[in-house]
Coordinates of N, CA, C and O in Angstrom, one line a residue:
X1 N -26.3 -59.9 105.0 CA -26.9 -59.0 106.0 C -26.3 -59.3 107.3 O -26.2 -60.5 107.7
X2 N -25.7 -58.3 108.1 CA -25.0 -58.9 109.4 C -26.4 -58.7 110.3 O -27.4 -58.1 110.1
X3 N -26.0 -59.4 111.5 CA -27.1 -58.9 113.0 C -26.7 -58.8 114.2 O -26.5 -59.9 114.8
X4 N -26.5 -57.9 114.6 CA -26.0 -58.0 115.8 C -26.8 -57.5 117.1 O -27.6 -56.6 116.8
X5 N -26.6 -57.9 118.4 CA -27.1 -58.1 119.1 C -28.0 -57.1 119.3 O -27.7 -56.0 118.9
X6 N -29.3 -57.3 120.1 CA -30.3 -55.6 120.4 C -29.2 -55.1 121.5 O -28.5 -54.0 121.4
X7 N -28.9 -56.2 122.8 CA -29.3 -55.6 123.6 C -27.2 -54.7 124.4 O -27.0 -53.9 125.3
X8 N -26.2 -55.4 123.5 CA -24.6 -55.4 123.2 C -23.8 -54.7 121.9 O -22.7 -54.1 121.9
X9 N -24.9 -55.1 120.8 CA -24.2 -54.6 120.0 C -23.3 -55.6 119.7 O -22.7 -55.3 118.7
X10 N -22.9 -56.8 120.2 CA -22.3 -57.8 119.9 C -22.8 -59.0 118.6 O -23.9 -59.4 118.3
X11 N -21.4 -59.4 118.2 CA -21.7 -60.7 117.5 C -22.4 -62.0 117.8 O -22.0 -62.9 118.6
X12 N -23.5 -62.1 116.9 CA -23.9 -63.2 117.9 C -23.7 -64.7 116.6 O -23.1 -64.8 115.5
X13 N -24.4 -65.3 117.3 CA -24.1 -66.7 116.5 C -25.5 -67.3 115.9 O -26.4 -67.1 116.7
X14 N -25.8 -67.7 115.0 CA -27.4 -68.4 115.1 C -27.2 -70.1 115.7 O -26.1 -70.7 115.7
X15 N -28.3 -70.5 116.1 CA -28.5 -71.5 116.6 C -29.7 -72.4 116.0 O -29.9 -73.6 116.3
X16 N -30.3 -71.7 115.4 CA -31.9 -72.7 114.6 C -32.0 -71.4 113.6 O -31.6 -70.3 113.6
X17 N -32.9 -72.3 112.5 CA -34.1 -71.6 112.1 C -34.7 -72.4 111.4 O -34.2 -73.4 110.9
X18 N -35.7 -71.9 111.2 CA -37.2 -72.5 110.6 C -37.3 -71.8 109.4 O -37.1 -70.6 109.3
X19 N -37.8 -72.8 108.5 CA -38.6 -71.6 107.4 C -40.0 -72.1 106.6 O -39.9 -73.2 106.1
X20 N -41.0 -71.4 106.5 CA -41.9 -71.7 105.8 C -42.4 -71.2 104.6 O -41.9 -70.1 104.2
X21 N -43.3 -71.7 104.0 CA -43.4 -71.1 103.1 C -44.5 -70.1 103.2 O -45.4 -70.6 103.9
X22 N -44.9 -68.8 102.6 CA -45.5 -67.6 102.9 C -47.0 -67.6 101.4 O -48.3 -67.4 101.3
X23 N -46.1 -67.8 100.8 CA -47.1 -67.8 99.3 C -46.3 -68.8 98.0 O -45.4 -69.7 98.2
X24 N -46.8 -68.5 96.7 CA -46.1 -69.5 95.6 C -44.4 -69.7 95.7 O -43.7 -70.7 95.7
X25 N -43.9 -68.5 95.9 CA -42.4 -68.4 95.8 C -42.5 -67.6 96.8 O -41.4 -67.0 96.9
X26 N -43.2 -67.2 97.6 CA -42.5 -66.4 99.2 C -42.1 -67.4 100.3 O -43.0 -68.0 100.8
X27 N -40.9 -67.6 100.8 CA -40.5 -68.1 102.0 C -40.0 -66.6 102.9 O -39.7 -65.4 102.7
X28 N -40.4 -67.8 104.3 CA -40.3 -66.9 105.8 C -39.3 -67.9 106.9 O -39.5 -69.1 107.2
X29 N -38.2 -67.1 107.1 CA -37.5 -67.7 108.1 C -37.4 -66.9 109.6 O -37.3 -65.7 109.9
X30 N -37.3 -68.2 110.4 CA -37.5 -67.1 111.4 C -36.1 -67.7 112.2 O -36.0 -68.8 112.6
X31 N -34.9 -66.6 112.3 CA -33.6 -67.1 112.5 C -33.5 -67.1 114.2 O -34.3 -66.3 114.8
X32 N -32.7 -67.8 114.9 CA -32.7 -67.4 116.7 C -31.1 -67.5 116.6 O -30.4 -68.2 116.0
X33 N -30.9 -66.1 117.7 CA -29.7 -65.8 117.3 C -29.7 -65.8 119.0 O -30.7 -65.7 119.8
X34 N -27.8 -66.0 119.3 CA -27.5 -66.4 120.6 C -26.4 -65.4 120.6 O -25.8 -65.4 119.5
X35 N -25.8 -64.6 121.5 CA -24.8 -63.4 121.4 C -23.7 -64.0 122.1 O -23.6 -64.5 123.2
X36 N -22.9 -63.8 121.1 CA -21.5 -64.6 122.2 C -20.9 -63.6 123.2 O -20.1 -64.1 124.0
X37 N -21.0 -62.3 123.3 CA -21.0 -61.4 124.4 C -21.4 -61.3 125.1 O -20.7 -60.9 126.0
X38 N -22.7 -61.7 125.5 CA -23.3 -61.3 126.6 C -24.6 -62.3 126.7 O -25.5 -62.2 127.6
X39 N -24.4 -63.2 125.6 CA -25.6 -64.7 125.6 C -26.9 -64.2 125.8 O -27.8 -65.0 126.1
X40 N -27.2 -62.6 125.6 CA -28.6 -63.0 125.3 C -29.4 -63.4 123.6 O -29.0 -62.8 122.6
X41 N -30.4 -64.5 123.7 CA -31.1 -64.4 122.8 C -32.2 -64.1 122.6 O -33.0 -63.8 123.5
X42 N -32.4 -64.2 120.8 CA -33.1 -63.0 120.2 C -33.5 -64.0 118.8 O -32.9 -65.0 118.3
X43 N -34.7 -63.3 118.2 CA -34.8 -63.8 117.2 C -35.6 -63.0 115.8 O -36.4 -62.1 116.0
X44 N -35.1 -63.4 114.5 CA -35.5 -62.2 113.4 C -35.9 -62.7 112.6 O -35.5 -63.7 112.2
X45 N -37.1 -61.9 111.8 CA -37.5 -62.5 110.7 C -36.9 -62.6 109.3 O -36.8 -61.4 109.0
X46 N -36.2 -63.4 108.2 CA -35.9 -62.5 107.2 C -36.9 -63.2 106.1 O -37.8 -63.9 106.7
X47 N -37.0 -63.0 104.7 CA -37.5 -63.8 103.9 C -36.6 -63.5 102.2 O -36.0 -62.5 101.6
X48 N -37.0 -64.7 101.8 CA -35.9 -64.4 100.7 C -36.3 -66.5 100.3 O -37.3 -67.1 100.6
X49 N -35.2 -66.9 99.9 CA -34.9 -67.9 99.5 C -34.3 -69.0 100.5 O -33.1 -68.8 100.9
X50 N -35.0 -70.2 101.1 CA -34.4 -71.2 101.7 C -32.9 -72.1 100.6 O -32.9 -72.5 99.4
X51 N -31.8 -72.3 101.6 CA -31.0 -72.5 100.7 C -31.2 -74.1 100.2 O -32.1 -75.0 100.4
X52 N -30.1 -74.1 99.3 CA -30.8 -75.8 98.1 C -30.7 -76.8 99.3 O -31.8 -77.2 99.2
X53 N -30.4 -77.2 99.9 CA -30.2 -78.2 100.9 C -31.6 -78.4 101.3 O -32.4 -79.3 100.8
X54 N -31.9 -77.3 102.2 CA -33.8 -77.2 102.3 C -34.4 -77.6 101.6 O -35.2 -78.5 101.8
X55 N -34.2 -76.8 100.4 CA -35.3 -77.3 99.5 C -35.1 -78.2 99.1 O -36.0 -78.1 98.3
X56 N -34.6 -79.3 98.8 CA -34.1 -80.5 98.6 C -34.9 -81.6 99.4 O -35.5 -82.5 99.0
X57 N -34.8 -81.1 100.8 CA -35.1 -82.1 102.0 C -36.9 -81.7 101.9 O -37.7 -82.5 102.4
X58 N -37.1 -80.6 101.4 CA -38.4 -80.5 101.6 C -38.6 -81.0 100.2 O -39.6 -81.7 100.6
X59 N -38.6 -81.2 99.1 CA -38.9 -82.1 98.2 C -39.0 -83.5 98.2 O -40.0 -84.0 97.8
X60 N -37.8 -84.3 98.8 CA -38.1 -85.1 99.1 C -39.2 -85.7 100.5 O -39.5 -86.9 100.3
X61 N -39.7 -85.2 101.5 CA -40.3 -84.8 102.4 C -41.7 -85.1 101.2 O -42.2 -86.3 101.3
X62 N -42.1 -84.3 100.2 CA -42.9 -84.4 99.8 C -43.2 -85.8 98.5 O -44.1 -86.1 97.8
X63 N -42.0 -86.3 98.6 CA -42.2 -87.5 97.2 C -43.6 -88.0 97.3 O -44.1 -88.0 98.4
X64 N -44.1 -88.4 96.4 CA -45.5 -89.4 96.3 C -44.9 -91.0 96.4 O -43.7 -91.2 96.0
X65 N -45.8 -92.0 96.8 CA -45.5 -93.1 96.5 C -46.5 -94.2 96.0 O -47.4 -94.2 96.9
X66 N -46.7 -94.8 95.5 CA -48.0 -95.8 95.2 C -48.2 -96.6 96.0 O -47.2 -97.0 96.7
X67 N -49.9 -97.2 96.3 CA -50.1 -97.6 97.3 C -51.3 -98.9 97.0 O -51.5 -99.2 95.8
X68 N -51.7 -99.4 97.7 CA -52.8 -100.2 97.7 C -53.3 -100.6 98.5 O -52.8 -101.1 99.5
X69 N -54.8 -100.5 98.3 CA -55.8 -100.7 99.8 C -57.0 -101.4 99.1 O -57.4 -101.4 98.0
X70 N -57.5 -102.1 100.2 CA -59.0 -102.6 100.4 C -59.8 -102.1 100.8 O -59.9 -102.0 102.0
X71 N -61.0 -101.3 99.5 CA -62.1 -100.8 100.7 C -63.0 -101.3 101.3 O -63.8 -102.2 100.8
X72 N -63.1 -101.1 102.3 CA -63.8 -101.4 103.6 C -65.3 -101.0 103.4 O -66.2 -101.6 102.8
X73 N -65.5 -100.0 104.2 CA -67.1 -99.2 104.2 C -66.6 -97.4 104.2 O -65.6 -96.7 104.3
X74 N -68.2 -97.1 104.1 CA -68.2 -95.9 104.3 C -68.0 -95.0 105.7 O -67.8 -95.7 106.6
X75 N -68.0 -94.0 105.9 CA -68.5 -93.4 107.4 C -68.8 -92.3 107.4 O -68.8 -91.9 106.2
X76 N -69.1 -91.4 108.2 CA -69.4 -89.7 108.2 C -68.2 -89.5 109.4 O -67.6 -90.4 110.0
X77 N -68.1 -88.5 109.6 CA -67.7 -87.6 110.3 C -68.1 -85.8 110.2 O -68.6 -85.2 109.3
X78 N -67.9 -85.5 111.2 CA -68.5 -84.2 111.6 C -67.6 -83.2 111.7 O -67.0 -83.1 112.8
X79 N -67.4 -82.1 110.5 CA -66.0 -81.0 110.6 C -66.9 -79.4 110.4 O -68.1 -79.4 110.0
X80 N -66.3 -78.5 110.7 CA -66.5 -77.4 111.1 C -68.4 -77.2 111.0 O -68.7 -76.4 110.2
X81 N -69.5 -78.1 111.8 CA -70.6 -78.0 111.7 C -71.2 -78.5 110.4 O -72.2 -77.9 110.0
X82 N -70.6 -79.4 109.8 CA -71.3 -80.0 108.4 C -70.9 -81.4 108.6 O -69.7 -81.5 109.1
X83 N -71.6 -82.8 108.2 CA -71.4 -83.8 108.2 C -70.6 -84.0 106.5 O -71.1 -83.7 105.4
X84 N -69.2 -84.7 106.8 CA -68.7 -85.2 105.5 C -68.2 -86.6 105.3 O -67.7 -87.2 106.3
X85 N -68.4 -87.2 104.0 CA -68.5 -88.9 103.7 C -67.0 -88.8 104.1 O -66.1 -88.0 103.9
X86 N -66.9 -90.3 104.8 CA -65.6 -90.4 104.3 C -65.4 -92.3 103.9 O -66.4 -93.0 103.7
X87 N -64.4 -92.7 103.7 CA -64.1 -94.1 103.0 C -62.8 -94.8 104.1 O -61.9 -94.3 104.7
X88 N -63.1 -95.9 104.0 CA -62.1 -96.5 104.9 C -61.6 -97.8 103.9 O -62.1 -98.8 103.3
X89 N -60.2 -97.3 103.9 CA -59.5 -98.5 103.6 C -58.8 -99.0 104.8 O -58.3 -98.4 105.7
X90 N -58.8 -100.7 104.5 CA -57.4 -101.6 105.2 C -56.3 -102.1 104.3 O -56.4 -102.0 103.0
X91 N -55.4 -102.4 104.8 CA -54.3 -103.7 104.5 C -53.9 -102.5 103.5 O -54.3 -102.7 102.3
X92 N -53.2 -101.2 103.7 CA -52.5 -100.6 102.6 C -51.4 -101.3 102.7 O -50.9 -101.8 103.7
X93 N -50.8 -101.3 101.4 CA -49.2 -101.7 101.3 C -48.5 -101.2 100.1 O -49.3 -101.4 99.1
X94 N -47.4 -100.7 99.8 CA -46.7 -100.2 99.1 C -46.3 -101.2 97.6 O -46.7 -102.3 97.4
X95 N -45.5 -100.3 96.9 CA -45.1 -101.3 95.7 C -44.9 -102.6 96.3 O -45.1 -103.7 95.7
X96 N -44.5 -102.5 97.2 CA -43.1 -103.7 97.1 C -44.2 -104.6 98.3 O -43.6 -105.5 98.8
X97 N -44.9 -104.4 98.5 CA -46.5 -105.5 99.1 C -45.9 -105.3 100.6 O -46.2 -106.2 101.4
X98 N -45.1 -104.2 101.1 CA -45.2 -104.4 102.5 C -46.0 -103.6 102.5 O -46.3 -102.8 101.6
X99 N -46.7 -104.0 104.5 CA -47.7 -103.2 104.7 C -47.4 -101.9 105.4 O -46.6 -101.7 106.3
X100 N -48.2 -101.1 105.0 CA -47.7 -99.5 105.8 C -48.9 -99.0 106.4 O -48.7 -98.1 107.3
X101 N -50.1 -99.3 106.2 CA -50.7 -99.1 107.5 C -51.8 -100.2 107.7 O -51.8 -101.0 106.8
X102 N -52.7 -100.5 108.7 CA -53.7 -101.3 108.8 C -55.2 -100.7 108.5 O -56.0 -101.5 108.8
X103 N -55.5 -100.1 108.2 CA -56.3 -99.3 108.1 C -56.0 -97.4 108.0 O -55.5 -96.9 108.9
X104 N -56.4 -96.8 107.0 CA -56.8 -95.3 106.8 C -58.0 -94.3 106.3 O -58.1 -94.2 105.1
X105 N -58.6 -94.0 106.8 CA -59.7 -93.0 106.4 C -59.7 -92.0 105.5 O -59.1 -91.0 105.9
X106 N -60.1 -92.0 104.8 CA -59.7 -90.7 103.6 C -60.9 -90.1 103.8 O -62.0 -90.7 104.1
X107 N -60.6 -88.6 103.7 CA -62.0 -88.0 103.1 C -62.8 -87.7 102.2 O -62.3 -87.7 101.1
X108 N -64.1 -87.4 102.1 CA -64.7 -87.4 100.7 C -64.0 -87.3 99.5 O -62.8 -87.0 99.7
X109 N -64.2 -87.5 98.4 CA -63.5 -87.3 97.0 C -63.9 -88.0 96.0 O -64.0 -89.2 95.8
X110 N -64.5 -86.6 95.2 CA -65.2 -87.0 94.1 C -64.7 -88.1 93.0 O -65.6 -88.8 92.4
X111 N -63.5 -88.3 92.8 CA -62.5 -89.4 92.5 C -63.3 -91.0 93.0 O -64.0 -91.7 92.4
X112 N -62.7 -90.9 94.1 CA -63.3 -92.6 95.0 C -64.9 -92.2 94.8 O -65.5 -93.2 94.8
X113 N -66.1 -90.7 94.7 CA -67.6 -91.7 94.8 C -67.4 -92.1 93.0 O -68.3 -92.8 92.7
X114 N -66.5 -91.8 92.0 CA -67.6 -91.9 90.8 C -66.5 -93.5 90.6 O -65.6 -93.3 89.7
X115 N -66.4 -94.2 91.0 CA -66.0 -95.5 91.6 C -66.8 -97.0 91.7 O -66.9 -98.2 91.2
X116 N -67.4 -95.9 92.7 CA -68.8 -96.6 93.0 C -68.3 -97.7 93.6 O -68.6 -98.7 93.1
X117 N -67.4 -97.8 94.8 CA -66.9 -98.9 95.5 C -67.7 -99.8 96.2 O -68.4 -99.3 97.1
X118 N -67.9 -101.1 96.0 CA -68.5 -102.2 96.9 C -67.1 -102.8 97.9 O -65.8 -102.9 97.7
X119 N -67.8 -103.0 98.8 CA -66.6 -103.8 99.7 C -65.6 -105.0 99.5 O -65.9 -106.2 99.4
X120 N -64.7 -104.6 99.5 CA -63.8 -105.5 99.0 C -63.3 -105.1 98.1 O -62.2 -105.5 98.4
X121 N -63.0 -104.4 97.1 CA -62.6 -104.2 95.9 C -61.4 -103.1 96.3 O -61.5 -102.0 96.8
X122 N -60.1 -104.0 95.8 CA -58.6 -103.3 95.8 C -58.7 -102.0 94.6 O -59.3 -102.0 93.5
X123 N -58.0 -101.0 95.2 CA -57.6 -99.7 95.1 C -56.6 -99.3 94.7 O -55.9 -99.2 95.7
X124 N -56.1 -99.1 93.8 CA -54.6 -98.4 93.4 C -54.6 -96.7 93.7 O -55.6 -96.0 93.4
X125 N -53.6 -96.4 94.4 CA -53.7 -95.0 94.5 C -52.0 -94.6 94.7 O -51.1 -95.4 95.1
X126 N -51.9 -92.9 94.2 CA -50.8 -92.4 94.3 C -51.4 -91.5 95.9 O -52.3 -90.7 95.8
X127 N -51.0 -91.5 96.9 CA -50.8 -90.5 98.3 C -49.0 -90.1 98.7 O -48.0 -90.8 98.5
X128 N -49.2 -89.0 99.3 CA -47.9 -88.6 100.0 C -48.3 -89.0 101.4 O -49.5 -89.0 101.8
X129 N -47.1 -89.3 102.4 CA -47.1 -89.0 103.8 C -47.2 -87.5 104.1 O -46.4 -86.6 103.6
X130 N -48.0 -87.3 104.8 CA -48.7 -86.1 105.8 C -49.0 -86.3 107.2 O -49.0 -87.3 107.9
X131 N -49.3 -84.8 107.5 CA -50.2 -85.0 109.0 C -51.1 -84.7 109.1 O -51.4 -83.7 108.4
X132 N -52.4 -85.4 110.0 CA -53.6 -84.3 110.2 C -53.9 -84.3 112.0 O -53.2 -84.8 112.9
X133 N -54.8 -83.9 111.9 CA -55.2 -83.8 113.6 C -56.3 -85.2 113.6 O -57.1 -85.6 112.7
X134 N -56.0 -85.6 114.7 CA -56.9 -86.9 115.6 C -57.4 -86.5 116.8 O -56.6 -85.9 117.5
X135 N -58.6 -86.9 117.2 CA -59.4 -86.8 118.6 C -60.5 -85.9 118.6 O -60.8 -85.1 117.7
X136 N -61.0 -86.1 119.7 CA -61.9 -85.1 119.9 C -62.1 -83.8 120.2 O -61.4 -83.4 121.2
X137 N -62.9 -82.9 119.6 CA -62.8 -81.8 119.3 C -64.2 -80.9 120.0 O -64.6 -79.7 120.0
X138 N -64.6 -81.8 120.4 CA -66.0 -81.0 121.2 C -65.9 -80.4 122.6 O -64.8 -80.1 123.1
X139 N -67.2 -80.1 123.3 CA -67.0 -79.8 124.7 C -66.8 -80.1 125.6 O -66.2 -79.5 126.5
X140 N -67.3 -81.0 125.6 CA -67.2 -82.2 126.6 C -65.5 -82.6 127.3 O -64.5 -82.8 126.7
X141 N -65.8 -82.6 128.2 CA -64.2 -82.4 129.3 C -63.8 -84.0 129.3 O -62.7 -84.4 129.0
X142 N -64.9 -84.8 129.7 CA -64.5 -86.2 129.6 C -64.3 -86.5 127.8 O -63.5 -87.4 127.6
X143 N -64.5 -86.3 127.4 CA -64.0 -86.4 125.8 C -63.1 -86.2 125.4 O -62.4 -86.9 124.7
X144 N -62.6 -84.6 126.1 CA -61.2 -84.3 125.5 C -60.3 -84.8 126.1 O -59.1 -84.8 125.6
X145 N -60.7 -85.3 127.1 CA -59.6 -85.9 128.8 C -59.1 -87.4 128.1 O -57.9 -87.9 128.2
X146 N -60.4 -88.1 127.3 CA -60.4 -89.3 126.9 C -59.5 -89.9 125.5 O -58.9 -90.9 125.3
X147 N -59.8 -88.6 124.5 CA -59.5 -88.6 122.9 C -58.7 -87.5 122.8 O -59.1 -86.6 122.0
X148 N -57.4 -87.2 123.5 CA -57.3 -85.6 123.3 C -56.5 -85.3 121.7 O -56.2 -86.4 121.1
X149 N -56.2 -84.1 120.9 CA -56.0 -84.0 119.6 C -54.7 -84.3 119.7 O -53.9 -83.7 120.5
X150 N -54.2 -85.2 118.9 CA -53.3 -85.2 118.9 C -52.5 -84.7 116.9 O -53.2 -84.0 116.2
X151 N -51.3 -85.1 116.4 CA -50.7 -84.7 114.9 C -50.5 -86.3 115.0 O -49.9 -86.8 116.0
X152 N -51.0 -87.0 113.9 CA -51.4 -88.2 113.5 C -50.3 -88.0 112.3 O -50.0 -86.9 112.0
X153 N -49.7 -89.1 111.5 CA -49.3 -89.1 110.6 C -50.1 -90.1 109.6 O -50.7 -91.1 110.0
X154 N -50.2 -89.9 108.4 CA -51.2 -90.6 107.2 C -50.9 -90.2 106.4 O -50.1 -89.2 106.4
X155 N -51.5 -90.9 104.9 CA -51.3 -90.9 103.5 C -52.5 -89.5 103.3 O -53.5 -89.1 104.0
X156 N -52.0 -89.0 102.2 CA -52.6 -88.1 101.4 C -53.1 -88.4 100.1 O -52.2 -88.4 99.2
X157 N -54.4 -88.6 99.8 CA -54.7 -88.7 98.4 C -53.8 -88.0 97.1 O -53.4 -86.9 97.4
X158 N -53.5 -88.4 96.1 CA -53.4 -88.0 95.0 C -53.9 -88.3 93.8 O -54.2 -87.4 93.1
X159 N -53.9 -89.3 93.6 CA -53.7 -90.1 92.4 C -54.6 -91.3 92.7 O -54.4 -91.7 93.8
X160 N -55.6 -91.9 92.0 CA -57.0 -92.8 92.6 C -57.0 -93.6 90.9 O -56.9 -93.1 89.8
X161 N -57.1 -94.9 91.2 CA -57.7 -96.2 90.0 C -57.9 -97.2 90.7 O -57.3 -97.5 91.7
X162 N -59.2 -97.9 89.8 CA -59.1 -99.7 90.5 C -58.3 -100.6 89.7 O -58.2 -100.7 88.5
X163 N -57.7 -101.3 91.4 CA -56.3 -102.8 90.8 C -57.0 -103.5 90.1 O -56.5 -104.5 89.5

């Protein structure tokens, strides 16, 4: 597919793109194109197939890894006007017993209640690295000023047994 410039008619060059994914097998790229004529940029949607490199990097991106934690206690949290359980582990650490975080919060999952965790008791689990959102999410000005949202990085449940 060639593209050339809206506003020249010139060749332009790409300089990024992004692609996500749309549905099961739909990807969306969104290309930015820079005109070597006349340098303005511009940017286009196509969709079709991310090439193997991508998807490669986004595979690995997604690997799972095995994990182990101590649970801690319970807690609630409060998400779109409904209170939900959540579980707190410490001292995760990977196969190989280093540690990767000091503490993480998971959310409910019917998995960890039929468990029936008392405190203390090590966890085996399969999670991927992810992101979610952190901070406060309410009205309050001094709140958001204080806790503002930030993209946290954390484990993702998968895979749940006791060590």
């Amino acid at each position: 597919m060639t593209v050339h410039c809206p506003r020249c008619a010139g060749e332009p060059h790409e300089y990024a793109v992004a692609w996500r994914r749309t549905g099961k097998k739909k990807w969306l790229s969104l290309q930015k194109y820079r005109c070597l004529k006349c340098g303005h940029r511009f940017e286009k949607k196509h969709s079709g197939k991310p090439p193997k490199s991508l998807a490669r990097a986004i595979a690995e991106k997604l690997q799972y890894g095995k994990y182990t934690g101590i649970f801690q206690e319970f807690g609630i949290v409060r998400d779109n006007f409904c209170w939900e359980k959540t579980f707190l582990f410490v001292d995760i650490k990977d196969i190989y017993g280093n540690l990767v975080r000091d503490h993480q919060w998971f959310r409910y999952d019917s998995r960890l209640e039929m468990l029936r965790l008392q405190t203390g008791d090590r966890i085996a689990f399969t999670a991927k690295i992810g992101t979610y959102k952190k901070g406060y999410r309410g009205k309050d000005p001094v709140g958001r000023a204080l806790h503002p949202v930030i993209r946290a990085t954390g484990l993702v449940l998968s895979e749940i047994e006791r060590a």
